[in-house]
PDB file of N, CA and C in Angstrom:
ATOM      1  N   MET A   1       3.348  11.326  20.994  1.00 42.00           N
ATOM      2  CA  MET A   1       2.913  10.736  19.765  1.00 42.00           C
ATOM      3  C   MET A   1       1.554  11.321  19.409  1.00 42.00           C
ATOM      4  N   TYR A   2       1.312  11.538  18.138  1.00 42.00           N
ATOM      5  CA  TYR A   2       0.027  12.063  17.705  1.00 42.00           C
ATOM      6  C   TYR A   2      -0.564  11.135  16.651  1.00 42.00           C
ATOM      7  N   PHE A   3      -1.882  11.164  16.532  1.00 45.00           N
ATOM      8  CA  PHE A   3      -2.570  10.341  15.550  1.00 45.00           C
ATOM      9  C   PHE A   3      -3.486  11.222  14.721  1.00 45.00           C
ATOM     10  N   TRP A   4      -3.616  10.914  13.488  1.00 45.00           N
ATOM     11  CA  TRP A   4      -4.550  11.621  12.637  1.00 45.00           C
ATOM     12  C   TRP A   4      -5.282  10.577  11.809  1.00 45.00           C
ATOM     13  N   LYS A   5      -6.430  10.945  11.281  1.00 48.00           N
ATOM     14  CA  LYS A   5      -7.168  10.012  10.436  1.00 48.00           C
ATOM     15  C   LYS A   5      -6.381   9.807   9.163  1.00 48.00           C
ATOM     16  N   MET A   6      -6.077   8.561   8.899  1.00 47.00           N
ATOM     17  CA  MET A   6      -5.268   8.255   7.724  1.00 47.00           C
ATOM     18  C   MET A   6      -6.147   8.088   6.496  1.00 47.00           C
ATOM     19  N   SER A   7      -5.618   8.504   5.396  1.00 49.00           N
ATOM     20  CA  SER A   7      -6.183   8.180   4.098  1.00 49.00           C
ATOM     21  C   SER A   7      -5.015   7.758   3.235  1.00 49.00           C
ATOM     22  N   LYS A   8      -5.308   7.213   2.095  1.00 49.00           N
ATOM     23  CA  LYS A   8      -4.219   6.758   1.232  1.00 49.00           C
ATOM     24  C   LYS A   8      -3.316   7.924   0.852  1.00 49.00           C
ATOM     25  N   ASN A   9      -3.882   9.128   0.807  1.00 51.00           N
ATOM     26  CA  ASN A   9      -3.100  10.296   0.397  1.00 51.00           C
ATOM     27  C   ASN A   9      -2.171  10.825   1.470  1.00 51.00           C
ATOM     28  N   ASN A  10      -2.503  10.670   2.774  1.00 67.00           N
ATOM     29  CA  ASN A  10      -1.613  11.205   3.800  1.00 67.00           C
ATOM     30  C   ASN A  10      -0.887  10.131   4.596  1.00 67.00           C
ATOM     31  N   LEU A  11      -1.085   8.872   4.248  1.00 74.00           N
ATOM     32  CA  LEU A  11      -0.394   7.771   4.893  1.00 74.00           C
ATOM     33  C   LEU A  11       1.054   7.721   4.405  1.00 74.00           C
ATOM     34  N   PRO A  12       2.020   7.652   5.316  1.00 85.00           N
ATOM     35  CA  PRO A  12       3.419   7.578   4.891  1.00 85.00           C
ATOM     36  C   PRO A  12       3.737   6.193   4.303  1.00 85.00           C
ATOM     37  N   THR A  13       3.657   6.075   2.998  1.00 92.00           N
ATOM     38  CA  THR A  13       3.841   4.784   2.323  1.00 92.00           C
ATOM     39  C   THR A  13       5.184   4.166   2.668  1.00 92.00           C
ATOM     40  N   TYR A  14       6.202   4.983   2.814  1.00 93.00           N
ATOM     41  CA  TYR A  14       7.516   4.419   3.128  1.00 93.00           C
ATOM     42  C   TYR A  14       7.524   3.729   4.481  1.00 93.00           C
ATOM     43  N   ALA A  15       6.630   4.115   5.407  1.00 95.00           N
ATOM     44  CA  ALA A  15       6.533   3.423   6.696  1.00 95.00           C
ATOM     45  C   ALA A  15       6.012   1.996   6.482  1.00 95.00           C
ATOM     46  N   ILE A  16       5.102   1.820   5.544  1.00 96.00           N
ATOM     47  CA  ILE A  16       4.608   0.487   5.209  1.00 96.00           C
ATOM     48  C   ILE A  16       5.732  -0.339   4.598  1.00 96.00           C
ATOM     49  N   VAL A  17       6.478   0.261   3.678  1.00 96.00           N
ATOM     50  CA  VAL A  17       7.592  -0.441   3.040  1.00 96.00           C
ATOM     51  C   VAL A  17       8.631  -0.840   4.090  1.00 96.00           C
ATOM     52  N   GLU A  18       8.926   0.067   5.018  1.00 97.00           N
ATOM     53  CA  GLU A  18       9.873  -0.248   6.096  1.00 97.00           C
ATOM     54  C   GLU A  18       9.366  -1.403   6.955  1.00 97.00           C
ATOM     55  N   LEU A  19       8.071  -1.418   7.259  1.00 97.00           N
ATOM     56  CA  LEU A  19       7.505  -2.528   8.025  1.00 97.00           C
ATOM     57  C   LEU A  19       7.661  -3.842   7.273  1.00 97.00           C
ATOM     58  N   LEU A  20       7.399  -3.829   5.977  1.00 97.00           N
ATOM     59  CA  LEU A  20       7.554  -5.046   5.181  1.00 97.00           C
ATOM     60  C   LEU A  20       8.994  -5.545   5.216  1.00 97.00           C
ATOM     61  N   ILE A  21       9.943  -4.636   5.147  1.00 97.00           N
ATOM     62  CA  ILE A  21      11.354  -5.014   5.215  1.00 97.00           C
ATOM     63  C   ILE A  21      11.661  -5.649   6.566  1.00 97.00           C
ATOM     64  N   ARG A  22      11.171  -5.042   7.625  1.00 97.00           N
ATOM     65  CA  ARG A  22      11.402  -5.582   8.968  1.00 97.00           C
ATOM     66  C   ARG A  22      10.711  -6.932   9.151  1.00 97.00           C
ATOM     67  N   LEU A  23       9.517  -7.078   8.580  1.00 97.00           N
ATOM     68  CA  LEU A  23       8.783  -8.337   8.710  1.00 97.00           C
ATOM     69  C   LEU A  23       9.440  -9.470   7.933  1.00 97.00           C
ATOM     70  N   ALA A  24      10.187  -9.139   6.895  1.00 95.00           N
ATOM     71  CA  ALA A  24      10.877 -10.166   6.104  1.00 95.00           C
ATOM     72  C   ALA A  24      11.861 -10.952   6.963  1.00 95.00           C
ATOM     73  N   ASN A  25      12.333 -10.366   8.053  1.00 95.00           N
ATOM     74  CA  ASN A  25      13.210 -11.103   8.969  1.00 95.00           C
ATOM     75  C   ASN A  25      12.455 -12.214   9.694  1.00 95.00           C
ATOM     76  N   HIS A  26      11.138 -12.110   9.750  1.00 95.00           N
ATOM     77  CA  HIS A  26      10.307 -13.104  10.430  1.00 95.00           C
ATOM     78  C   HIS A  26       9.582 -14.021   9.448  1.00 95.00           C
ATOM     79  N   ASN A  27       9.390 -13.550   8.224  1.00 95.00           N
ATOM     80  CA  ASN A  27       8.724 -14.346   7.194  1.00 95.00           C
ATOM     81  C   ASN A  27       9.239 -13.866   5.840  1.00 95.00           C
ATOM     82  N   SER A  28      10.194 -14.593   5.289  1.00 93.00           N
ATOM     83  CA  SER A  28      10.853 -14.159   4.045  1.00 93.00           C
ATOM     84  C   SER A  28       9.943 -14.234   2.828  1.00 93.00           C
ATOM     85  N   SER A  29       8.774 -14.859   2.938  1.00 95.00           N
ATOM     86  CA  SER A  29       7.883 -14.970   1.776  1.00 95.00           C
ATOM     87  C   SER A  29       6.907 -13.808   1.641  1.00 95.00           C
ATOM     88  N   ILE A  30       6.991 -12.798   2.508  1.00 96.00           N
ATOM     89  CA  ILE A  30       6.041 -11.684   2.468  1.00 96.00           C
ATOM     90  C   ILE A  30       6.092 -10.924   1.143  1.00 96.00           C
ATOM     91  N   GLY A  31       7.230 -10.720   0.588  1.00 95.00           N
ATOM     92  CA  GLY A  31       7.345 -10.069  -0.718  1.00 95.00           C
ATOM     93  C   GLY A  31       7.460  -8.561  -0.633  1.00 95.00           C
ATOM     94  N   ASP A  32       7.418  -7.934  -1.793  1.00 96.00           N
ATOM     95  CA  ASP A  32       7.619  -6.497  -1.933  1.00 96.00           C
ATOM     96  C   ASP A  32       6.286  -5.754  -2.012  1.00 96.00           C
ATOM     97  N   TYR A  33       6.301  -4.504  -1.559  1.00 97.00           N
ATOM     98  CA  TYR A  33       5.125  -3.633  -1.585  1.00 97.00           C
ATOM     99  C   TYR A  33       4.608  -3.442  -3.006  1.00 97.00           C
ATOM    100  N   LYS A  34       3.291  -3.571  -3.169  1.00 97.00           N
ATOM    101  CA  LYS A  34       2.634  -3.281  -4.446  1.00 97.00           C
ATOM    102  C   LYS A  34       1.612  -2.157  -4.319  1.00 97.00           C
ATOM    103  N   ASN A  35       0.763  -2.216  -3.256  1.00 95.00           N
ATOM    104  CA  ASN A  35      -0.309  -1.245  -3.109  1.00 95.00           C
ATOM    105  C   ASN A  35      -0.883  -1.378  -1.698  1.00 95.00           C
ATOM    106  N   HIS A  36      -1.710  -0.423  -1.300  1.00 94.00           N
ATOM    107  CA  HIS A  36      -2.384  -0.523  -0.013  1.00 94.00           C
ATOM    108  C   HIS A  36      -3.731   0.179  -0.064  1.00 94.00           C
ATOM    109  N   THR A  37      -4.613  -0.244   0.855  1.00 92.00           N
ATOM    110  CA  THR A  37      -5.926   0.358   1.008  1.00 92.00           C
ATOM    111  C   THR A  37      -6.134   0.632   2.486  1.00 92.00           C
ATOM    112  N   VAL A  38      -6.578   1.840   2.807  1.00 90.00           N
ATOM    113  CA  VAL A  38      -6.806   2.234   4.195  1.00 90.00           C
ATOM    114  C   VAL A  38      -8.261   1.984   4.554  1.00 90.00           C
ATOM    115  N   TYR A  39      -8.459   1.317   5.681  1.00 85.00           N
ATOM    116  CA  TYR A  39      -9.789   1.072   6.242  1.00 85.00           C
ATOM    117  C   TYR A  39      -9.896   1.818   7.550  1.00 85.00           C
ATOM    118  N   ASP A  40     -11.094   1.821   8.151  1.00 78.00           N
ATOM    119  CA  ASP A  40     -11.300   2.510   9.425  1.00 78.00           C
ATOM    120  C   ASP A  40     -10.337   2.056  10.508  1.00 78.00           C
ATOM    121  N   ASN A  41     -10.065   0.764  10.562  1.00 77.00           N
ATOM    122  CA  ASN A  41      -9.241   0.248  11.657  1.00 77.00           C
ATOM    123  C   ASN A  41      -7.907  -0.339  11.205  1.00 77.00           C
ATOM    124  N   GLY A  42      -7.535  -0.139   9.971  1.00 89.00           N
ATOM    125  CA  GLY A  42      -6.267  -0.706   9.531  1.00 89.00           C
ATOM    126  C   GLY A  42      -5.924  -0.394   8.097  1.00 89.00           C
ATOM    127  N   VAL A  43      -4.875  -1.051   7.658  1.00 94.00           N
ATOM    128  CA  VAL A  43      -4.351  -0.863   6.308  1.00 94.00           C
ATOM    129  C   VAL A  43      -4.122  -2.244   5.711  1.00 94.00           C
ATOM    130  N   MET A  44      -4.766  -2.536   4.586  1.00 95.00           N
ATOM    131  CA  MET A  44      -4.539  -3.789   3.886  1.00 95.00           C
ATOM    132  C   MET A  44      -3.461  -3.530   2.840  1.00 95.00           C
ATOM    133  N   VAL A  45      -2.389  -4.301   2.921  1.00 97.00           N
ATOM    134  CA  VAL A  45      -1.248  -4.107   2.039  1.00 97.00           C
ATOM    135  C   VAL A  45      -1.134  -5.292   1.091  1.00 97.00           C
ATOM    136  N   LYS A  46      -1.061  -4.994  -0.188  1.00 97.00           N
ATOM    137  CA  LYS A  46      -0.839  -6.019  -1.204  1.00 97.00           C
ATOM    138  C   LYS A  46       0.652  -6.063  -1.491  1.00 97.00           C
ATOM    139  N   THR A  47       1.206  -7.271  -1.473  1.00 97.00           N
ATOM    140  CA  THR A  47       2.623  -7.435  -1.786  1.00 97.00           C
ATOM    141  C   THR A  47       2.752  -8.290  -3.047  1.00 97.00           C
ATOM    142  N   SER A  48       3.977  -8.512  -3.456  1.00 97.00           N
ATOM    143  CA  SER A  48       4.225  -9.320  -4.648  1.00 97.00           C
ATOM    144  C   SER A  48       3.849 -10.788  -4.441  1.00 97.00           C
ATOM    145  N   SER A  49       3.588 -11.199  -3.186  1.00 96.00           N
ATOM    146  CA  SER A  49       3.257 -12.598  -2.957  1.00 96.00           C
ATOM    147  C   SER A  49       2.009 -12.823  -2.091  1.00 96.00           C
ATOM    148  N   GLY A  50       1.274 -11.758  -1.743  1.00 97.00           N
ATOM    149  CA  GLY A  50       0.070 -11.936  -0.949  1.00 97.00           C
ATOM    150  C   GLY A  50      -0.420 -10.644  -0.330  1.00 97.00           C
ATOM    151  N   THR A  51      -1.061 -10.757   0.843  1.00 97.00           N
ATOM    152  CA  THR A  51      -1.586  -9.580   1.536  1.00 97.00           C
ATOM    153  C   THR A  51      -1.297  -9.684   3.034  1.00 97.00           C
ATOM    154  N   ILE A  52      -1.262  -8.515   3.661  1.00 97.00           N
ATOM    155  CA  ILE A  52      -1.088  -8.445   5.104  1.00 97.00           C
ATOM    156  C   ILE A  52      -1.811  -7.201   5.597  1.00 97.00           C
ATOM    157  N   LYS A  53      -2.415  -7.312   6.777  1.00 95.00           N
ATOM    158  CA  LYS A  53      -3.130  -6.179   7.340  1.00 95.00           C
ATOM    159  C   LYS A  53      -2.345  -5.626   8.523  1.00 95.00           C
ATOM    160  N   PHE A  54      -2.157  -4.316   8.529  1.00 93.00           N
ATOM    161  CA  PHE A  54      -1.502  -3.610   9.628  1.00 93.00           C
ATOM    162  C   PHE A  54      -2.534  -2.752  10.344  1.00 93.00           C
ATOM    163  N   SER A  55      -2.367  -2.589  11.643  1.00 91.00           N
ATOM    164  CA  SER A  55      -3.180  -1.612  12.354  1.00 91.00           C
ATOM    165  C   SER A  55      -2.656  -0.217  12.018  1.00 91.00           C
ATOM    166  N   GLN A  56      -3.525   0.774  12.101  1.00 85.00           N
ATOM    167  CA  GLN A  56      -3.087   2.149  11.876  1.00 85.00           C
ATOM    168  C   GLN A  56      -2.012   2.531  12.879  1.00 85.00           C
ATOM    169  N   SER A  57      -2.174   2.083  14.109  1.00 89.00           N
ATOM    170  CA  SER A  57      -1.209   2.460  15.147  1.00 89.00           C
ATOM    171  C   SER A  57       0.175   1.898  14.862  1.00 89.00           C
ATOM    172  N   LEU A  58       0.259   0.705  14.281  1.00 94.00           N
ATOM    173  CA  LEU A  58       1.568   0.138  13.959  1.00 94.00           C
ATOM    174  C   LEU A  58       2.254   0.944  12.853  1.00 94.00           C
ATOM    175  N   VAL A  59       1.505   1.322  11.830  1.00 93.00           N
ATOM    176  CA  VAL A  59       2.083   2.122  10.741  1.00 93.00           C
ATOM    177  C   VAL A  59       2.570   3.468  11.283  1.00 93.00           C
ATOM    178  N   LEU A  60       1.754   4.099  12.118  1.00 90.00           N
ATOM    179  CA  LEU A  60       2.158   5.395  12.674  1.00 90.00           C
ATOM    180  C   LEU A  60       3.341   5.262  13.623  1.00 90.00           C
ATOM    181  N   LEU A  61       3.411   4.169  14.362  1.00 94.00           N
ATOM    182  CA  LEU A  61       4.556   3.952  15.235  1.00 94.00           C
ATOM    183  C   LEU A  61       5.827   3.748  14.420  1.00 94.00           C
ATOM    184  N   GLN A  62       5.719   3.024  13.317  1.00 95.00           N
ATOM    185  CA  GLN A  62       6.871   2.859  12.423  1.00 95.00           C
ATOM    186  C   GLN A  62       7.302   4.210  11.870  1.00 95.00           C
ATOM    187  N   PHE A  63       6.359   5.062  11.587  1.00 93.00           N
ATOM    188  CA  PHE A  63       6.645   6.391  11.051  1.00 93.00           C
ATOM    189  C   PHE A  63       7.298   7.292  12.093  1.00 93.00           C
ATOM    190  N   GLU A  64       6.774   7.267  13.320  1.00 93.00           N
ATOM    191  CA  GLU A  64       7.204   8.220  14.345  1.00 93.00           C
ATOM    192  C   GLU A  64       8.316   7.704  15.256  1.00 93.00           C
ATOM    193  N   SER A  65       8.245   6.437  15.659  1.00 95.00           N
ATOM    194  CA  SER A  65       9.199   5.883  16.627  1.00 95.00           C
ATOM    195  C   SER A  65       9.408   4.394  16.372  1.00 95.00           C
ATOM    196  N   PRO A  66      10.027   4.036  15.264  1.00 96.00           N
ATOM    197  CA  PRO A  66      10.154   2.618  14.906  1.00 96.00           C
ATOM    198  C   PRO A  66      10.905   1.787  15.949  1.00 96.00           C
ATOM    199  N   GLU A  67      11.754   2.428  16.715  1.00 97.00           N
ATOM    200  CA  GLU A  67      12.517   1.697  17.731  1.00 97.00           C
ATOM    201  C   GLU A  67      11.628   1.161  18.852  1.00 97.00           C
ATOM    202  N   LEU A  68      10.400   1.655  18.956  1.00 97.00           N
ATOM    203  CA  LEU A  68       9.482   1.195  19.991  1.00 97.00           C
ATOM    204  C   LEU A  68       8.732  -0.084  19.600  1.00 97.00           C
ATOM    205  N   ILE A  69       8.843  -0.507  18.359  1.00 97.00           N
ATOM    206  CA  ILE A  69       8.195  -1.741  17.915  1.00 97.00           C
ATOM    207  C   ILE A  69       9.087  -2.913  18.301  1.00 97.00           C
ATOM    208  N   THR A  70       8.523  -3.817  19.094  1.00 96.00           N
ATOM    209  CA  THR A  70       9.310  -4.945  19.589  1.00 96.00           C
ATOM    210  C   THR A  70       9.402  -6.062  18.543  1.00 96.00           C
ATOM    211  N   ASP A  71      10.385  -6.928  18.734  1.00 95.00           N
ATOM    212  CA  ASP A  71      10.519  -8.098  17.873  1.00 95.00           C
ATOM    213  C   ASP A  71       9.282  -8.984  17.963  1.00 95.00           C
ATOM    214  N   LYS A  72       8.701  -9.090  19.145  1.00 96.00           N
ATOM    215  CA  LYS A  72       7.493  -9.900  19.308  1.00 96.00           C
ATOM    216  C   LYS A  72       6.338  -9.315  18.500  1.00 96.00           C
ATOM    217  N   GLU A  73       6.186  -7.999  18.530  1.00 96.00           N
ATOM    218  CA  GLU A  73       5.130  -7.361  17.725  1.00 96.00           C
ATOM    219  C   GLU A  73       5.338  -7.645  16.239  1.00 96.00           C
ATOM    220  N   LEU A  74       6.583  -7.578  15.794  1.00 96.00           N
ATOM    221  CA  LEU A  74       6.877  -7.867  14.397  1.00 96.00           C
ATOM    222  C   LEU A  74       6.582  -9.325  14.066  1.00 96.00           C
ATOM    223  N   ALA A  75       7.002 -10.237  14.942  1.00 96.00           N
ATOM    224  CA  ALA A  75       6.754 -11.663  14.715  1.00 96.00           C
ATOM    225  C   ALA A  75       5.253 -11.950  14.678  1.00 96.00           C
ATOM    226  N   ASP A  76       4.497 -11.360  15.591  1.00 96.00           N
ATOM    227  CA  ASP A  76       3.040 -11.549  15.622  1.00 96.00           C
ATOM    228  C   ASP A  76       2.388 -10.989  14.367  1.00 96.00           C
ATOM    229  N   THR A  77       2.854  -9.849  13.908  1.00 96.00           N
ATOM    230  CA  THR A  77       2.308  -9.235  12.700  1.00 96.00           C
ATOM    231  C   THR A  77       2.632 -10.076  11.477  1.00 96.00           C
ATOM    232  N   ALA A  78       3.824 -10.633  11.422  1.00 96.00           N
ATOM    233  CA  ALA A  78       4.218 -11.476  10.286  1.00 96.00           C
ATOM    234  C   ALA A  78       3.296 -12.679  10.138  1.00 96.00           C
ATOM    235  N   LEU A  79       2.731 -13.147  11.227  1.00 96.00           N
ATOM    236  CA  LEU A  79       1.805 -14.278  11.187  1.00 96.00           C
ATOM    237  C   LEU A  79       0.496 -13.939  10.475  1.00 96.00           C
ATOM    238  N   LEU A  80       0.215 -12.646  10.298  1.00 95.00           N
ATOM    239  CA  LEU A  80      -1.018 -12.213   9.642  1.00 95.00           C
ATOM    240  C   LEU A  80      -0.918 -12.273   8.122  1.00 95.00           C
ATOM    241  N   PHE A  81       0.261 -12.549   7.581  1.00 97.00           N
ATOM    242  CA  PHE A  81       0.465 -12.594   6.140  1.00 97.00           C
ATOM    243  C   PHE A  81      -0.320 -13.744   5.524  1.00 97.00           C
ATOM    244  N   LYS A  82      -1.006 -13.438   4.426  1.00 97.00           N
ATOM    245  CA  LYS A  82      -1.760 -14.457   3.678  1.00 97.00           C
ATOM    246  C   LYS A  82      -1.179 -14.539   2.276  1.00 97.00           C
ATOM    247  N   SER A  83      -0.634 -15.683   1.973  1.00 95.00           N
ATOM    248  CA  SER A  83      -0.022 -15.914   0.656  1.00 95.00           C
ATOM    249  C   SER A  83      -1.082 -15.958  -0.433  1.00 95.00           C
ATOM    250  N   ALA A  84      -0.726 -15.470  -1.609  1.00 91.00           N
ATOM    251  CA  ALA A  84      -1.638 -15.494  -2.751  1.00 91.00           C
ATOM    252  C   ALA A  84      -1.708 -16.893  -3.375  1.00 91.00           C
ATOM    253  N   ASN A  85      -0.805 -17.745  -3.009  1.00 75.00           N
ATOM    254  CA  ASN A  85      -0.760 -19.104  -3.587  1.00 75.00           C
ATOM    255  C   ASN A  85      -1.704 -20.041  -2.913  1.00 75.00           C
TER     256      ASN A  85
END
């Protein structure tokens, strides 16, 4: 596995969308992808119903080897969702 410094321009957006789809199995209120912002230690994702923060390593793992992400990791990540309501 390799890592590179992410920016909004080289981040695989579809990996974020795939993560959101997978997280919907744990929290159906997460919503659809709208936008994202890359920070030094993560990615803040805006959805149609709120926001969620992903670590860079999780996004890259989804991009490179999604089968290595466990159900527990997905469930724990889904708990980070903050509703806009």
